[in-house]
Amino acid sequence: MERYRSVFENNRRWVEEKRRAQPDFFEQLAVGQAPEFLYIGCSDSRVPANEVMGLAPGELFVHRNVANLVVNTDLNAHSVLEYAVTHLQVDYVIVCGHYGCGGVQAAMQSKDLGILNGWLREVRDIYRLHQTELDAIQDETARYRRLVELNVQEQCVHVLKTACVQKEILRRGKPSVHGWVFDLGEGLLRDLDIPFDDILKDVREIYHLDIDSETTSNGV
Ligand code: CO
């Protein structure tokens, strides 16, 4: 209980610090948000998005789940994406994975994980999609790290498949989509510089939604 109560003490200190640095900090925060970034990351407690990116409250719209997935039927993730891209008009959509991801690691093991089976099967499907490359990596840690990267890449592709992202790119040339990996052991963010044009070259027609720039946000 002591530990529980200390959080409120921390919060009061945080408010004081913020007010000292900027007296109207919370009044400004209450006015509204105009974040430039949407961050889709893992729920892992060791990857605090705002902190590692050096961004203040109001500067980052965030969605987190186990293994940073953008599953087609996930109403939660797609509501966040739609809201961020269409209404908040973010300029950048980032999918950020991390080495040492328990979700990705679990997906690499032959184990029954209960309700997580269905969720992590998304990662197993990515393994299957890239099996030739992954199975050629002898070192288990290196293979695991590569799956973390490929998972990020495929989630970015999922983002690019959506109508809301395709519409906004057509309308205003944004958002751009980026895949990152956070290295827990170093604290550094790494841009994977994913070449989406090359990746989507052969499959673009399959996912192209034939959206014209006049289409309203409801007229998919
Ligand atoms: Co993780």
Coordinates of N, CA and C and ligand atoms in Angstrom, one line a residue:
M1 N 0.8 -1.2 0.0 CA 0.0 0.0 0.0 C 0.9 1.3 0.0
E2 N 2.0 1.2 0.7 CA 2.9 2.3 0.8 C 3.4 2.7 -0.6
R3 N 3.7 1.6 -1.4 CA 4.2 1.8 -2.7 C 3.1 2.4 -3.6
Y4 N 1.9 1.9 -3.4 CA 0.7 2.4 -4.1 C 0.5 3.9 -3.9
R5 N 0.6 4.3 -2.6 CA 0.4 5.7 -2.3 C 1.5 6.6 -2.8
S6 N 2.7 6.1 -2.9 CA 3.8 6.9 -3.3 C 3.6 7.5 -4.7
V7 N 2.8 6.8 -5.5 CA 2.6 7.2 -6.9 C 1.9 8.6 -6.9
F8 N 1.0 8.8 -5.9 CA 0.3 10.1 -5.9 C 1.2 11.2 -5.4
E9 N 2.1 10.8 -4.5 CA 3.2 11.8 -4.0 C 4.1 12.2 -5.2
N10 N 4.5 11.2 -6.0 CA 5.3 11.4 -7.2 C 4.5 12.4 -8.1
N11 N 3.2 12.1 -8.3 CA 2.4 13.0 -9.2 C 2.4 14.4 -8.7
R12 N 2.2 14.6 -7.4 CA 2.2 16.0 -6.9 C 3.5 16.7 -7.1
R13 N 4.6 16.0 -6.9 CA 5.9 16.5 -7.2 C 6.1 16.9 -8.6
W14 N 5.6 16.0 -9.5 CA 5.7 16.3 -10.9 C 4.9 17.5 -11.3
V15 N 3.7 17.7 -10.7 CA 2.9 18.9 -11.0 C 3.7 20.2 -10.6
E16 N 4.3 20.1 -9.4 CA 5.0 21.3 -8.9 C 6.2 21.6 -9.8
E17 N 6.9 20.6 -10.2 CA 8.0 20.8 -11.1 C 7.6 21.4 -12.4
K18 N 6.5 20.9 -13.0 CA 6.0 21.4 -14.3 C 5.6 22.9 -14.1
R19 N 4.9 23.2 -13.0 CA 4.4 24.6 -12.8 C 5.6 25.5 -12.5
R20 N 6.6 25.0 -11.9 CA 7.8 25.9 -11.6 C 8.4 26.3 -12.9
A21 N 8.6 25.3 -13.9 CA 9.2 25.6 -15.2 C 8.3 26.4 -16.1
Q22 N 7.0 26.1 -16.0 CA 6.0 26.9 -16.8 C 4.7 27.0 -16.1
P23 N 4.5 28.1 -15.5 CA 3.3 28.3 -14.6 C 1.9 27.9 -15.3
D24 N 1.8 28.1 -16.6 CA 0.5 27.8 -17.2 C 0.6 26.4 -18.0
F25 N 1.5 25.6 -17.6 CA 1.7 24.3 -18.3 C 0.4 23.5 -18.4
F26 N -0.3 23.3 -17.3 CA -1.5 22.5 -17.4 C -2.7 23.2 -18.1
E27 N -2.8 24.5 -17.9 CA -3.8 25.3 -18.6 C -3.6 25.1 -20.2
Q28 N -2.3 25.1 -20.6 CA -2.0 25.0 -22.0 C -2.4 23.5 -22.5
L29 N -2.1 22.6 -21.6 CA -2.3 21.2 -21.9 C -3.8 20.9 -22.1
A30 N -4.6 21.6 -21.3 CA -6.0 21.4 -21.3 C -6.7 22.0 -22.6
V31 N -6.0 22.9 -23.3 CA -6.5 23.6 -24.5 C -6.8 22.6 -25.6
G32 N -5.9 21.6 -25.8 CA -6.0 20.6 -26.8 C -4.7 20.0 -27.2
Q33 N -4.8 19.0 -28.1 CA -3.6 18.4 -28.5 C -3.4 18.5 -30.0
A34 N -2.1 18.6 -30.4 CA -1.8 18.6 -31.9 C -0.4 17.9 -32.0
P35 N -0.5 16.6 -31.7 CA 0.8 15.8 -31.8 C 1.2 15.6 -33.3
E36 N 2.5 15.6 -33.5 CA 2.9 15.3 -34.9 C 3.2 13.8 -35.1
F37 N 3.3 13.1 -34.0 CA 3.7 11.7 -34.1 C 2.6 10.7 -33.6
L38 N 2.4 9.6 -34.3 CA 1.7 8.5 -33.7 C 2.7 7.4 -33.5
Y39 N 2.7 6.9 -32.2 CA 3.7 5.9 -31.9 C 2.9 4.6 -31.6
I40 N 3.2 3.5 -32.3 CA 2.6 2.2 -32.0 C 3.7 1.3 -31.5
G41 N 3.7 1.0 -30.2 CA 4.8 0.2 -29.6 C 4.3 -0.9 -28.7
C42 N 5.3 -1.6 -28.1 CA 5.0 -2.7 -27.2 C 4.6 -2.2 -25.9
S43 N 3.8 -3.0 -25.2 CA 3.4 -2.6 -23.8 C 4.5 -2.7 -22.8
D44 N 5.6 -3.3 -23.2 CA 6.7 -3.6 -22.3 C 7.1 -2.3 -21.4
S45 N 7.2 -2.5 -20.1 CA 7.4 -1.4 -19.2 C 8.7 -0.7 -19.4
R46 N 9.6 -1.4 -20.1 CA 10.9 -0.8 -20.2 C 11.1 0.1 -21.4
V47 N 10.0 0.4 -22.1 CA 10.1 1.2 -23.3 C 9.1 2.4 -23.2
P48 N 9.4 3.4 -22.3 CA 8.5 4.5 -22.2 C 8.6 5.5 -23.3
A49 N 7.6 5.5 -24.2 CA 7.7 6.2 -25.5 C 8.1 7.6 -25.4
N50 N 7.4 8.4 -24.6 CA 7.7 9.9 -24.5 C 9.1 10.1 -24.1
E51 N 9.5 9.3 -23.0 CA 10.8 9.5 -22.4 C 11.9 9.2 -23.4
V52 N 11.9 8.1 -24.1 CA 13.0 7.8 -25.0 C 13.1 8.7 -26.2
M53 N 11.9 9.3 -26.5 CA 11.9 10.2 -27.7 C 12.1 11.6 -27.3
G54 N 12.2 11.9 -26.0 CA 12.4 13.2 -25.5 C 11.2 14.2 -25.8
L55 N 10.0 13.6 -25.8 CA 8.8 14.4 -26.2 C 7.9 14.7 -24.9
A56 N 7.4 15.9 -24.9 CA 6.6 16.3 -23.8 C 5.1 15.8 -23.9
P57 N 4.3 15.9 -22.9 CA 2.9 15.6 -23.0 C 2.3 16.5 -24.1
G58 N 1.5 15.8 -24.9 CA 0.8 16.6 -26.0 C 1.6 16.4 -27.3
E59 N 2.8 15.8 -27.3 CA 3.5 15.7 -28.5 C 3.5 14.4 -29.2
L60 N 2.9 13.4 -28.5 CA 3.0 12.0 -29.0 C 1.7 11.3 -28.7
F61 N 1.0 10.8 -29.8 CA -0.2 10.0 -29.6 C 0.3 8.6 -29.6
V62 N -0.2 7.8 -28.6 CA 0.4 6.5 -28.4 C -0.6 5.3 -28.4
H63 N -0.2 4.3 -29.0 CA -0.9 3.0 -28.9 C 0.1 1.9 -28.6
R64 N -0.2 1.1 -27.5 CA 0.7 0.1 -27.2 C -0.1 -1.2 -26.9
N65 N 0.6 -2.3 -27.4 CA 0.0 -3.7 -27.1 C 1.2 -4.7 -27.1
V66 N 0.9 -5.9 -26.7 CA 1.9 -6.9 -26.7 C 2.5 -7.1 -28.1
A67 N 3.8 -6.9 -28.2 CA 4.5 -7.1 -29.5 C 4.2 -6.1 -30.6
N68 N 3.7 -4.9 -30.2 CA 3.4 -3.8 -31.2 C 2.8 -4.3 -32.5
L69 N 1.6 -4.9 -32.4 CA 0.9 -5.4 -33.6 C -0.2 -4.4 -34.1
V70 N -0.3 -4.5 -35.4 CA -1.5 -3.7 -36.0 C -2.3 -4.8 -36.7
V71 N -3.2 -5.5 -36.0 CA -4.0 -6.6 -36.5 C -5.2 -6.0 -37.2
N72 N -5.4 -6.6 -38.4 CA -6.5 -6.1 -39.2 C -7.9 -5.9 -38.5
T73 N -8.2 -6.9 -37.7 CA -9.5 -6.8 -37.0 C -9.5 -6.2 -35.6
D74 N -8.4 -5.6 -35.3 CA -8.3 -4.9 -34.0 C -8.9 -3.5 -34.0
L75 N -10.1 -3.4 -33.5 CA -10.8 -2.2 -33.5 C -10.1 -1.1 -32.7
N76 N -9.4 -1.5 -31.7 CA -8.7 -0.6 -30.8 C -7.5 0.1 -31.6
A77 N -6.6 -0.7 -32.2 CA -5.5 -0.2 -32.9 C -6.0 0.7 -34.1
H78 N -7.0 0.2 -34.8 CA -7.4 0.9 -36.0 C -8.2 2.2 -35.7
S79 N -8.8 2.2 -34.5 CA -9.5 3.5 -34.1 C -8.4 4.5 -33.8
V80 N -7.3 4.1 -33.1 CA -6.2 5.0 -32.8 C -5.6 5.5 -34.1
L81 N -5.4 4.6 -35.0 CA -4.7 5.0 -36.3 C -5.6 6.0 -37.0
E82 N -6.9 5.6 -37.2 CA -7.8 6.5 -37.9 C -7.9 7.9 -37.2
Y83 N -8.0 7.9 -35.9 CA -8.1 9.2 -35.2 C -6.9 10.0 -35.4
A84 N -5.7 9.4 -35.2 CA -4.4 10.1 -35.3 C -4.2 10.6 -36.7
V85 N -4.5 9.8 -37.7 CA -4.2 10.2 -39.1 C -5.2 11.1 -39.7
T86 N -6.5 10.8 -39.5 CA -7.5 11.6 -40.1 C -7.9 12.9 -39.3
H87 N -8.0 12.8 -38.0 CA -8.4 13.9 -37.2 C -7.3 14.7 -36.7
L88 N -6.3 14.1 -36.1 CA -5.2 14.8 -35.5 C -4.2 15.2 -36.6
Q89 N -4.3 14.5 -37.7 CA -3.4 14.8 -38.9 C -1.9 14.7 -38.5
V90 N -1.6 13.6 -37.9 CA -0.1 13.4 -37.6 C 0.7 13.3 -38.9
D91 N 1.9 13.7 -38.8 CA 2.8 13.7 -39.9 C 3.6 12.4 -40.0
Y92 N 3.8 11.7 -38.9 CA 4.6 10.5 -38.8 C 3.9 9.4 -38.1
V93 N 3.9 8.2 -38.6 CA 3.4 7.1 -37.9 C 4.6 6.2 -37.7
I94 N 4.8 5.9 -36.4 CA 6.0 5.0 -36.1 C 5.5 3.7 -35.5
V95 N 6.1 2.6 -36.0 CA 5.9 1.4 -35.3 C 7.3 1.1 -34.7
C96 N 7.3 0.9 -33.4 CA 8.5 0.7 -32.7 C 8.5 -0.6 -31.9
G97 N 9.4 -1.5 -32.3 CA 9.6 -2.8 -31.6 C 10.8 -2.6 -30.7
H98 N 11.1 -3.7 -30.0 CA 12.3 -3.6 -29.2 C 12.9 -5.0 -29.1
Y99 N 14.3 -5.0 -29.1 CA 15.0 -6.3 -28.8 C 14.7 -6.7 -27.4
G100 N 14.6 -8.0 -27.2 CA 14.3 -8.5 -25.9 C 12.8 -8.5 -25.7
C101 N 12.0 -8.5 -26.7 CA 10.5 -8.5 -26.6 C 10.0 -9.9 -26.3
G102 N 9.4 -9.9 -25.1 CA 8.8 -11.2 -24.6 C 7.8 -11.8 -25.5
G103 N 7.0 -10.9 -26.1 CA 5.9 -11.4 -27.0 C 6.5 -12.1 -28.2
V104 N 7.5 -11.5 -28.8 CA 8.1 -12.1 -30.0 C 8.9 -13.4 -29.6
Q105 N 9.5 -13.3 -28.5 CA 10.2 -14.5 -28.0 C 9.2 -15.7 -27.8
A106 N 8.1 -15.4 -27.1 CA 7.1 -16.4 -26.9 C 6.6 -17.0 -28.2
A107 N 6.4 -16.2 -29.2 CA 5.9 -16.7 -30.5 C 6.9 -17.6 -31.1
M108 N 8.2 -17.5 -30.7 CA 9.2 -18.4 -31.3 C 9.3 -19.8 -30.6
Q109 N 8.5 -19.9 -29.5 CA 8.6 -21.1 -28.8 C 7.3 -22.0 -29.0
S110 N 7.4 -23.3 -28.9 CA 6.3 -24.2 -29.1 C 5.6 -24.3 -27.7
K111 N 4.8 -23.4 -27.4 CA 4.1 -23.4 -26.1 C 2.7 -22.9 -26.2
D112 N 1.8 -23.5 -25.4 CA 0.5 -23.1 -25.3 C 0.4 -21.9 -24.3
L113 N 0.0 -20.7 -24.9 CA 0.0 -19.5 -24.0 C -1.4 -19.0 -23.8
G114 N -2.4 -19.8 -23.9 CA -3.7 -19.5 -23.6 C -4.2 -18.4 -24.5
I115 N -4.8 -17.4 -24.0 CA -5.5 -16.4 -24.9 C -4.4 -15.7 -25.8
L116 N -3.2 -15.7 -25.4 CA -2.1 -15.1 -26.2 C -1.8 -15.9 -27.5
N117 N -2.3 -17.1 -27.5 CA -2.0 -17.9 -28.7 C -2.4 -17.2 -30.0
G118 N -3.7 -16.7 -30.0 CA -4.2 -16.1 -31.2 C -3.5 -14.8 -31.5
W119 N -3.2 -14.0 -30.4 CA -2.5 -12.7 -30.6 C -1.1 -13.0 -31.2
L120 N -0.4 -13.9 -30.6 CA 1.0 -14.1 -31.0 C 1.1 -14.9 -32.3
R121 N 0.0 -15.5 -32.7 CA 0.1 -16.2 -34.0 C 0.4 -15.2 -35.1
E122 N 0.0 -14.0 -34.9 CA 0.4 -12.9 -35.9 C 1.9 -12.9 -36.1
V123 N 2.6 -13.1 -35.0 CA 4.1 -13.1 -35.1 C 4.6 -14.4 -35.7
R124 N 3.9 -15.5 -35.4 CA 4.3 -16.7 -36.0 C 4.1 -16.7 -37.6
D125 N 3.0 -16.0 -38.0 CA 2.7 -15.8 -39.4 C 3.8 -15.1 -40.1
I126 N 4.4 -14.1 -39.4 CA 5.5 -13.3 -39.9 C 6.7 -14.2 -40.0
Y127 N 6.9 -15.0 -39.1 CA 8.0 -16.0 -39.2 C 7.9 -16.8 -40.4
R128 N 6.6 -17.3 -40.7 CA 6.4 -18.2 -41.8 C 6.7 -17.4 -43.1
L129 N 6.3 -16.1 -43.1 CA 6.4 -15.2 -44.3 C 7.9 -15.0 -44.6
H130 N 8.8 -15.1 -43.6 CA 10.2 -14.8 -43.8 C 11.0 -16.0 -43.3
Q131 N 10.4 -17.2 -43.4 CA 11.1 -18.4 -42.9 C 12.5 -18.7 -43.5
T132 N 12.6 -18.5 -44.8 CA 13.8 -18.8 -45.5 C 15.0 -17.9 -44.9
E133 N 14.7 -16.6 -44.8 CA 15.7 -15.7 -44.2 C 16.0 -16.1 -42.8
L134 N 15.0 -16.3 -42.0 CA 15.2 -16.5 -40.5 C 15.8 -17.8 -40.2
D135 N 15.4 -18.9 -40.9 CA 16.0 -20.2 -40.7 C 17.5 -20.3 -41.1
A136 N 17.9 -19.4 -42.0 CA 19.3 -19.3 -42.4 C 20.2 -18.7 -41.3
I137 N 19.6 -18.0 -40.4 CA 20.4 -17.4 -39.3 C 20.7 -18.5 -38.2
Q138 N 21.9 -18.8 -38.1 CA 22.3 -19.9 -37.1 C 22.1 -19.5 -35.7
D139 N 22.6 -18.3 -35.4 CA 22.6 -17.8 -34.0 C 21.2 -17.5 -33.5
E140 N 20.8 -18.1 -32.4 CA 19.4 -17.9 -32.0 C 19.1 -16.5 -31.6
T141 N 20.0 -15.8 -30.9 CA 19.7 -14.4 -30.5 C 19.6 -13.6 -31.8
A142 N 20.5 -13.8 -32.7 CA 20.5 -13.0 -34.0 C 19.2 -13.2 -34.7
R143 N 18.7 -14.5 -34.7 CA 17.4 -14.8 -35.4 C 16.2 -14.1 -34.7
Y144 N 16.3 -14.1 -33.4 CA 15.2 -13.5 -32.6 C 15.2 -12.0 -32.8
R145 N 16.4 -11.4 -32.9 CA 16.5 -9.9 -33.1 C 16.0 -9.6 -34.5
R146 N 16.3 -10.5 -35.5 CA 15.8 -10.2 -36.9 C 14.3 -10.3 -36.9
L147 N 13.7 -11.3 -36.2 CA 12.2 -11.4 -36.2 C 11.6 -10.2 -35.6
V148 N 12.2 -9.6 -34.5 CA 11.7 -8.3 -34.0 C 11.7 -7.3 -35.1
E149 N 12.7 -7.2 -35.9 CA 12.8 -6.2 -37.0 C 11.7 -6.5 -38.0
L150 N 11.6 -7.8 -38.4 CA 10.7 -8.1 -39.5 C 9.2 -7.9 -39.0
N151 N 9.0 -8.1 -37.7 CA 7.7 -7.9 -37.2 C 7.3 -6.4 -37.3
V152 N 8.3 -5.5 -37.0 CA 8.1 -4.1 -37.1 C 7.8 -3.8 -38.6
Q153 N 8.6 -4.3 -39.5 CA 8.4 -4.1 -40.9 C 7.0 -4.5 -41.4
E154 N 6.5 -5.6 -41.0 CA 5.2 -6.1 -41.4 C 4.0 -5.3 -40.8
Q155 N 4.3 -4.8 -39.6 CA 3.2 -4.0 -39.0 C 3.1 -2.6 -39.7
C156 N 4.3 -2.1 -40.1 CA 4.3 -0.9 -40.9 C 3.5 -1.1 -42.2
V157 N 3.7 -2.3 -42.8 CA 3.0 -2.6 -44.1 C 1.4 -2.7 -43.8
H158 N 1.1 -3.2 -42.6 CA -0.3 -3.2 -42.2 C -0.9 -1.8 -42.1
V159 N -0.1 -0.9 -41.6 CA -0.5 0.5 -41.5 C -0.7 1.1 -42.9
L160 N 0.2 0.8 -43.8 CA 0.1 1.3 -45.2 C -1.1 0.7 -46.0
K161 N -1.6 -0.5 -45.5 CA -2.7 -1.1 -46.2 C -4.1 -0.4 -45.9
T162 N -4.1 0.5 -44.9 CA -5.4 1.0 -44.4 C -5.8 2.2 -45.3
A163 N -7.2 2.3 -45.4 CA -7.8 3.3 -46.2 C -7.4 4.7 -45.7
C164 N -7.4 4.9 -44.4 CA -7.2 6.2 -43.8 C -5.8 6.7 -44.2
V165 N -4.8 5.8 -44.1 CA -3.4 6.2 -44.4 C -3.3 6.5 -45.9
Q166 N -3.8 5.6 -46.7 CA -3.8 5.8 -48.2 C -4.4 7.1 -48.6
K167 N -5.5 7.4 -48.0 CA -6.3 8.7 -48.3 C -5.4 9.9 -48.0
E168 N -4.9 9.9 -46.7 CA -4.1 11.1 -46.3 C -2.9 11.3 -47.1
I169 N -2.2 10.2 -47.5 CA -1.0 10.3 -48.3 C -1.3 10.9 -49.7
L170 N -2.5 10.5 -50.2 CA -2.9 11.0 -51.5 C -3.3 12.5 -51.4
R171 N -3.9 12.9 -50.3 CA -4.4 14.2 -50.1 C -3.3 15.2 -49.7
R172 N -2.4 14.8 -48.8 CA -1.4 15.8 -48.3 C 0.0 15.3 -48.3
G173 N 0.2 14.1 -48.8 CA 1.5 13.5 -48.9 C 2.0 13.0 -47.6
K174 N 1.2 12.9 -46.6 CA 1.6 12.5 -45.3 C 0.5 11.6 -44.7
P175 N 0.7 10.8 -43.7 CA 1.9 10.7 -42.9 C 2.9 9.8 -43.6
S176 N 4.1 9.9 -43.2 CA 5.1 8.9 -43.6 C 5.2 7.9 -42.5
V177 N 5.5 6.7 -42.9 CA 5.5 5.5 -42.0 C 6.9 5.1 -41.7
H178 N 7.2 4.8 -40.5 CA 8.6 4.5 -40.1 C 8.7 3.3 -39.1
G179 N 9.6 2.4 -39.4 CA 9.8 1.3 -38.5 C 11.1 1.5 -37.6
W180 N 10.9 1.4 -36.3 CA 12.1 1.6 -35.4 C 12.2 0.3 -34.5
V181 N 13.4 0.2 -34.0 CA 13.6 -0.8 -32.9 C 14.4 -0.1 -31.8
F182 N 13.9 -0.3 -30.6 CA 14.5 0.2 -29.4 C 15.4 -0.8 -28.8
D183 N 16.7 -0.5 -28.6 CA 17.6 -1.4 -28.1 C 17.7 -1.3 -26.6
L184 N 17.1 -2.2 -25.8 CA 17.0 -2.1 -24.4 C 18.4 -2.0 -23.7
G185 N 19.3 -2.7 -24.2 CA 20.7 -2.8 -23.6 C 21.4 -1.5 -23.8
E186 N 21.1 -0.7 -24.8 CA 21.8 0.6 -25.0 C 21.0 1.8 -24.8
G187 N 19.6 1.6 -24.8 CA 18.8 2.8 -24.7 C 18.6 3.6 -26.0
L188 N 19.1 3.0 -27.1 CA 19.1 3.8 -28.4 C 17.9 3.3 -29.3
L189 N 17.4 4.3 -30.0 CA 16.4 4.0 -31.0 C 17.1 3.9 -32.3
R190 N 16.6 2.9 -33.1 CA 17.3 2.7 -34.4 C 16.2 2.7 -35.4
D191 N 16.4 3.6 -36.4 CA 15.5 3.6 -37.6 C 15.9 2.5 -38.5
L192 N 14.9 1.6 -38.8 CA 15.2 0.5 -39.7 C 15.3 0.9 -41.2
D193 N 14.9 2.2 -41.5 CA 15.0 2.7 -42.8 C 14.4 1.7 -43.8
I194 N 13.2 1.3 -43.5 CA 12.5 0.2 -44.3 C 12.1 0.8 -45.7
P195 N 12.6 0.1 -46.8 CA 12.3 0.5 -48.1 C 10.9 0.1 -48.6
F196 N 9.9 0.8 -48.1 CA 8.5 0.4 -48.4 C 8.2 0.3 -49.9
D197 N 8.7 1.2 -50.7 CA 8.5 1.1 -52.1 C 8.9 -0.2 -52.7
D198 N 10.1 -0.7 -52.3 CA 10.5 -2.0 -52.8 C 9.7 -3.2 -52.2
I199 N 9.3 -3.1 -50.9 CA 8.5 -4.1 -50.3 C 7.2 -4.2 -50.9
L200 N 6.6 -3.1 -51.2 CA 5.2 -3.1 -51.7 C 5.1 -3.2 -53.2
K201 N 6.2 -3.2 -53.8 CA 6.2 -3.2 -55.3 C 5.3 -4.3 -55.9
D202 N 5.5 -5.5 -55.4 CA 4.8 -6.7 -56.0 C 3.4 -6.9 -55.5
V203 N 3.1 -6.3 -54.4 CA 1.8 -6.5 -53.8 C 0.9 -5.3 -53.8
R204 N 1.4 -4.1 -54.3 CA 0.7 -2.9 -54.2 C -0.8 -3.0 -54.7
E205 N -0.9 -3.7 -55.8 CA -2.2 -3.8 -56.5 C -3.2 -4.6 -55.6
I206 N -2.7 -5.5 -54.8 CA -3.6 -6.3 -53.9 C -4.2 -5.4 -52.8
Y207 N -3.4 -4.5 -52.3 CA -3.9 -3.7 -51.2 C -4.4 -2.3 -51.6
H208 N -4.1 -2.0 -52.8 CA -4.6 -0.6 -53.3 C -6.1 -0.5 -53.2
L209 N -6.6 0.5 -52.6 CA -8.0 0.6 -52.3 C -8.7 1.6 -53.3
D210 N -8.0 2.0 -54.3 CA -8.6 2.8 -55.4 C -9.3 4.0 -54.8
I211 N -8.6 4.7 -54.0 CA -9.2 5.9 -53.3 C -8.9 7.1 -54.1
D212 N -9.9 7.9 -54.5 CA -9.5 9.2 -55.2 C -9.5 10.3 -54.1
S213 N -8.8 11.3 -54.5 CA -8.6 12.4 -53.5 C -9.8 13.1 -53.0
E214 N -10.9 13.0 -53.8 CA -12.2 13.7 -53.4 C -13.0 12.9 -52.4
T215 N -12.6 11.6 -52.2 CA -13.4 10.8 -51.3 C -13.4 11.4 -49.9
T216 N -14.6 11.4 -49.3 CA -14.7 11.9 -47.9 C -14.2 10.8 -47.0
S217 N -14.0 11.2 -45.7 CA -13.4 10.2 -44.8 C -14.3 9.0 -44.5
N218 N -15.6 9.1 -44.9 CA -16.5 8.0 -44.6 C -16.7 7.1 -45.8
G219 N -16.3 7.6 -47.0 CA -16.6 6.9 -48.2 C -15.5 6.0 -48.7
V220 N -15.3 5.0 -47.9 CA -14.3 4.0 -48.3 C -14.7 3.2 -49.5
Ligands
CO1 CO 7.8 -6.3 -26.2

